[in-house]
Coordinates of C-alpha atoms in Angstrom, one line a residue:
Chain A
X917 CA 12.0 26.8 26.3
X918 CA 15.1 25.4 24.7
X919 CA 14.9 23.9 21.4
X920 CA 15.6 20.1 23.0
X921 CA 12.4 20.8 24.8
X922 CA 9.9 22.2 21.8
X923 CA 11.3 19.3 19.7
X924 CA 10.6 17.0 22.7
X925 CA 7.2 18.1 22.8
X926 CA 6.5 18.5 19.4
X927 CA 7.4 14.8 19.0
X928 CA 4.7 14.1 21.3
X929 CA 2.3 16.2 19.3
X930 CA 3.5 14.5 15.8
X931 CA 2.3 10.6 17.8
X932 CA -0.5 12.0 19.0
X933 CA -2.0 13.7 15.6
X934 CA -1.4 10.3 13.9
X935 CA -3.1 8.5 16.7
X936 CA -6.1 10.7 16.5
X937 CA -6.1 10.0 12.8
X938 CA -6.0 6.4 13.1
X939 CA -8.6 6.7 16.1
X940 CA -10.9 8.3 13.4
X941 CA -10.2 5.6 10.8
X942 CA -11.3 3.3 13.8
X943 CA -14.5 5.3 14.7
X944 CA -15.6 5.1 11.1
X945 CA -14.8 1.4 10.5
X946 CA -17.1 0.6 13.6
X947 CA -19.7 3.2 14.0
X948 CA -20.4 3.2 10.2
X949 CA -20.1 -0.3 9.5
X950 CA -17.5 -0.1 6.8
X951 CA -15.0 -2.8 6.3
X952 CA -11.3 -1.2 5.5
X953 CA -9.6 -2.7 1.9
X954 CA -6.2 -3.7 1.8
X955 CA -5.2 -0.7 0.7
X956 CA -6.7 1.0 3.6
X957 CA -5.0 -1.2 6.0
X958 CA -1.6 -0.5 4.3
X959 CA -1.9 3.1 5.0
X960 CA -2.8 2.7 8.7
X961 CA 0.6 1.0 8.5
X962 CA 2.0 3.7 6.5
X963 CA 1.3 6.1 9.0
X964 CA 2.6 3.8 11.9
X965 CA 5.6 3.4 10.3
X966 CA 5.9 7.3 9.7
X967 CA 5.2 7.8 13.4
X968 CA 8.0 5.4 14.7
X969 CA 10.6 7.7 14.0
X970 CA 8.8 10.3 16.7
X971 CA 8.9 7.5 18.8
X972 CA 12.7 6.9 18.6
X973 CA 12.9 10.7 19.2
X974 CA 11.3 10.3 22.1
X975 CA 13.0 7.5 23.7
X976 CA 16.5 7.8 22.4
X977 CA 16.7 11.4 21.5
X978 CA 16.6 13.6 18.2
X979 CA 18.2 12.2 15.4
X980 CA 18.5 13.0 12.1
X981 CA 18.0 9.5 11.1
X982 CA 14.5 8.9 13.1
X983 CA 13.3 12.0 10.8
X984 CA 14.4 10.1 8.1
X985 CA 12.3 6.8 8.8
X986 CA 9.6 8.7 8.9
X987 CA 10.1 10.6 5.9
X988 CA 10.7 7.3 4.1
X989 CA 7.3 5.8 6.2
X990 CA 5.2 8.7 4.8
X991 CA 6.5 8.0 1.3
X992 CA 5.6 4.4 1.0
X993 CA 2.1 5.9 2.8
X994 CA 1.6 8.1 0.1
X995 CA 2.5 6.0 -2.9
X996 CA -0.2 3.7 -1.6
X997 CA -3.0 6.5 -1.0
X998 CA -1.8 8.1 -4.2
X999 CA -2.6 5.0 -6.0
X1000 CA -6.0 4.4 -4.4
X1001 CA -6.8 8.2 -5.1
X1002 CA -5.7 7.3 -9.0
X1003 CA -8.2 4.1 -8.9
X1004 CA -10.8 6.0 -8.1
X1005 CA -10.0 9.6 -10.2
X1006 CA -12.3 8.4 -12.9
X1007 CA -15.7 10.7 -13.4
X1008 CA -18.6 9.2 -12.1
X1009 CA -16.5 7.0 -9.8
X1010 CA -18.1 7.0 -6.2
X1011 CA -15.4 6.0 -4.3
X1012 CA -14.2 3.5 -1.8
X1013 CA -16.3 4.0 1.2
X1014 CA -18.0 7.3 2.3
X1015 CA -16.5 10.4 2.3
X1016 CA -15.4 12.1 5.7
X1017 CA -15.3 16.0 5.6
X1018 CA -15.9 16.2 1.9
X1019 CA -13.1 13.7 0.9
X1020 CA -12.3 10.1 1.1
X1021 CA -10.1 8.7 3.8
X1022 CA -7.5 7.5 0.7
X1023 CA -7.7 11.4 -0.2
X1024 CA -7.3 12.6 3.6
X1025 CA -4.5 10.0 4.1
X1026 CA -2.3 11.3 1.3
X1027 CA -2.9 14.9 2.7
X1028 CA -1.3 13.1 6.2
X1029 CA 1.7 12.0 4.4
X1030 CA 2.3 15.3 2.8
X1031 CA 1.8 16.9 5.9
X1032 CA 4.4 14.5 7.7
X1033 CA 6.9 15.0 5.2
X1034 CA 6.9 18.8 5.1
X1035 CA 6.8 18.6 9.0
X1036 CA 10.1 16.5 9.4
X1037 CA 11.7 18.7 6.5
X1038 CA 10.7 22.0 8.4
X1039 CA 11.9 20.0 11.9
X1040 CA 15.5 19.2 10.2
X1041 CA 15.8 22.8 9.0
X1042 CA 15.0 24.4 12.4
X1043 CA 15.7 22.1 15.0
X1044 CA 19.1 22.8 17.0
X1045 CA 19.0 19.9 19.3
X1046 CA 20.4 17.2 16.9
X1047 CA 22.7 14.5 18.6
X1048 CA 21.2 15.7 22.3
X1049 CA 20.7 12.9 24.9
X1050 CA 17.3 11.6 25.6
X1051 CA 15.7 11.9 29.1
X1052 CA 16.9 9.4 31.6
X1053 CA 13.5 8.7 32.6
X1054 CA 10.4 9.2 30.6
X1055 CA 7.5 11.3 32.2
X1056 CA 3.8 10.4 32.6
X1057 CA 3.1 12.2 29.6
X1058 CA 5.4 10.4 27.3
X1059 CA 4.6 6.6 28.6
X1060 CA 0.9 7.8 28.1
X1061 CA 1.6 9.0 24.6
X1062 CA 3.6 5.9 23.8
X1063 CA 1.3 3.6 25.5
X1064 CA -1.7 4.7 23.3
X1065 CA -0.1 4.2 19.8
X1066 CA 1.1 1.0 21.2
X1067 CA -2.6 0.2 22.0
X1068 CA -3.4 1.3 18.6
X1069 CA -1.4 -0.9 16.9
X1070 CA -2.5 -3.8 19.0
X1071 CA -6.0 -2.7 18.4
X1072 CA -5.5 -2.5 14.5
X1073 CA -3.9 -5.9 14.7
X1074 CA -6.8 -7.5 16.4
X1075 CA -9.2 -5.9 13.9
X1076 CA -7.7 -7.0 10.7
X1077 CA -7.0 -10.5 12.0
X1078 CA -11.1 -10.7 12.7
X1079 CA -11.5 -9.1 9.0
X1080 CA -8.8 -11.8 7.5
X1081 CA -9.9 -14.5 9.8
X1082 CA -6.9 -17.6 9.0
X1083 CA -6.5 -16.3 5.0
X1084 CA -3.1 -14.8 4.2
X1085 CA -4.6 -11.6 2.7
X1086 CA -7.6 -9.6 2.6
X1087 CA -10.2 -9.7 -0.5
X1088 CA -10.4 -6.6 -2.3
X1089 CA -13.6 -5.6 -1.6
X1090 CA -14.0 -7.3 1.8
X1091 CA -17.9 -7.5 3.4
X1092 CA -17.3 -9.0 6.4
X1093 CA -15.3 -10.2 9.3
X1094 CA -14.2 -13.7 7.8
X1095 CA -13.0 -15.0 11.2
X1096 CA -16.4 -14.8 12.2
X1097 CA -17.7 -16.8 9.2
X1098 CA -18.4 -14.1 7.5
Chain B
X771 CA -0.5 -11.2 6.6
X772 CA -1.6 -8.0 7.6
X773 CA -1.9 -8.6 11.3
X774 CA 2.0 -10.0 11.4
X775 CA 3.0 -6.6 9.5
X776 CA 1.1 -4.8 12.6
X777 CA 3.1 -7.0 15.2
X778 CA 6.1 -6.3 13.6
X779 CA 5.1 -2.6 13.9
X780 CA 4.3 -3.5 17.5
X781 CA 7.9 -4.8 17.9
X782 CA 9.2 -1.8 16.0
X783 CA 8.2 0.6 18.3
X784 CA 9.1 -1.8 21.2
X785 CA 12.2 -1.9 20.0
X786 CA 12.7 1.8 21.0
X787 CA 13.6 0.6 24.6
X788 CA 16.0 -2.0 23.5
X789 CA 19.5 -1.8 24.3
X790 CA 20.4 -2.9 21.1
X791 CA 21.5 0.3 18.9
X792 CA 20.5 -1.4 15.2
X793 CA 17.4 -2.9 16.0
X794 CA 14.8 -0.5 15.6
X795 CA 16.5 0.6 12.0
X796 CA 16.7 -3.4 11.1
X797 CA 12.8 -3.8 12.1
X798 CA 12.1 -0.8 10.5
X799 CA 13.3 -1.9 6.9
X800 CA 11.9 -5.3 7.0
X801 CA 8.5 -3.9 8.1
X802 CA 8.7 -1.5 5.4
X803 CA 9.9 -4.3 3.1
X804 CA 6.7 -6.8 4.0
X805 CA 4.5 -3.7 3.2
X806 CA 5.8 -2.7 0.0
X807 CA 5.7 -6.4 -0.8
X808 CA 2.4 -6.9 0.2
X809 CA 1.5 -3.2 -1.7
X810 CA 2.6 -4.7 -4.9
X811 CA 0.7 -8.2 -4.5
X812 CA -2.4 -5.9 -4.1
X813 CA -1.4 -3.7 -7.0
X814 CA 0.2 -6.5 -9.4
X815 CA -3.1 -7.0 -11.3
X816 CA -3.5 -3.7 -12.6
X817 CA 0.0 -3.0 -12.8
X818 CA 1.2 -2.5 -16.6
X819 CA 3.7 -5.5 -16.8
X820 CA 3.2 -6.1 -20.4
X821 CA 4.8 -3.1 -21.2

């Protein structure tokens, strides 16, 4: 398998990984009836921003600028999640929401952003396919991956609209879906 | 505001298919600026601005 094909495959894996994390957060939101706070929503946006680099790699071919976009997106997300970690770092602070696998979601988000930056760095070091042309026609797997990612973004837009209602910003500690009069 | 930023992210994803070469980059920076702006809004009450 040549470098371009491996890179193409890894970009799919990268988007599917981030989609899995976002779906997990969505699952906790609805199955555990948790209301995501404004910083949680901003971290989801950071993950999507970081994934946009991989989307461009798949559709337009591998370019260093796309990895730059992913790193900038991950740095923004890491700043937000790091900020939330620091908000709850004091002893005896229960944190926001219930922990998942031993850590709160914002701590996991920070780990995810650091891993994204690390993977982008490794990809930039070892990938030899820069400047390669994108496939003329996207395959079924690519269409399904990009479709799933777009669907997750749309679902988040609808969910956050339900949570915020017709207000410009979310409350600091949301406790209802304000669109439905909560 | 949050929902609008998600729609910007959706537009950024869709712009990958656009013929315009620089559209994704422009949308990326606009979206990043919006996210950072909203982050600063939610953080401003606890920033040590008096320093």
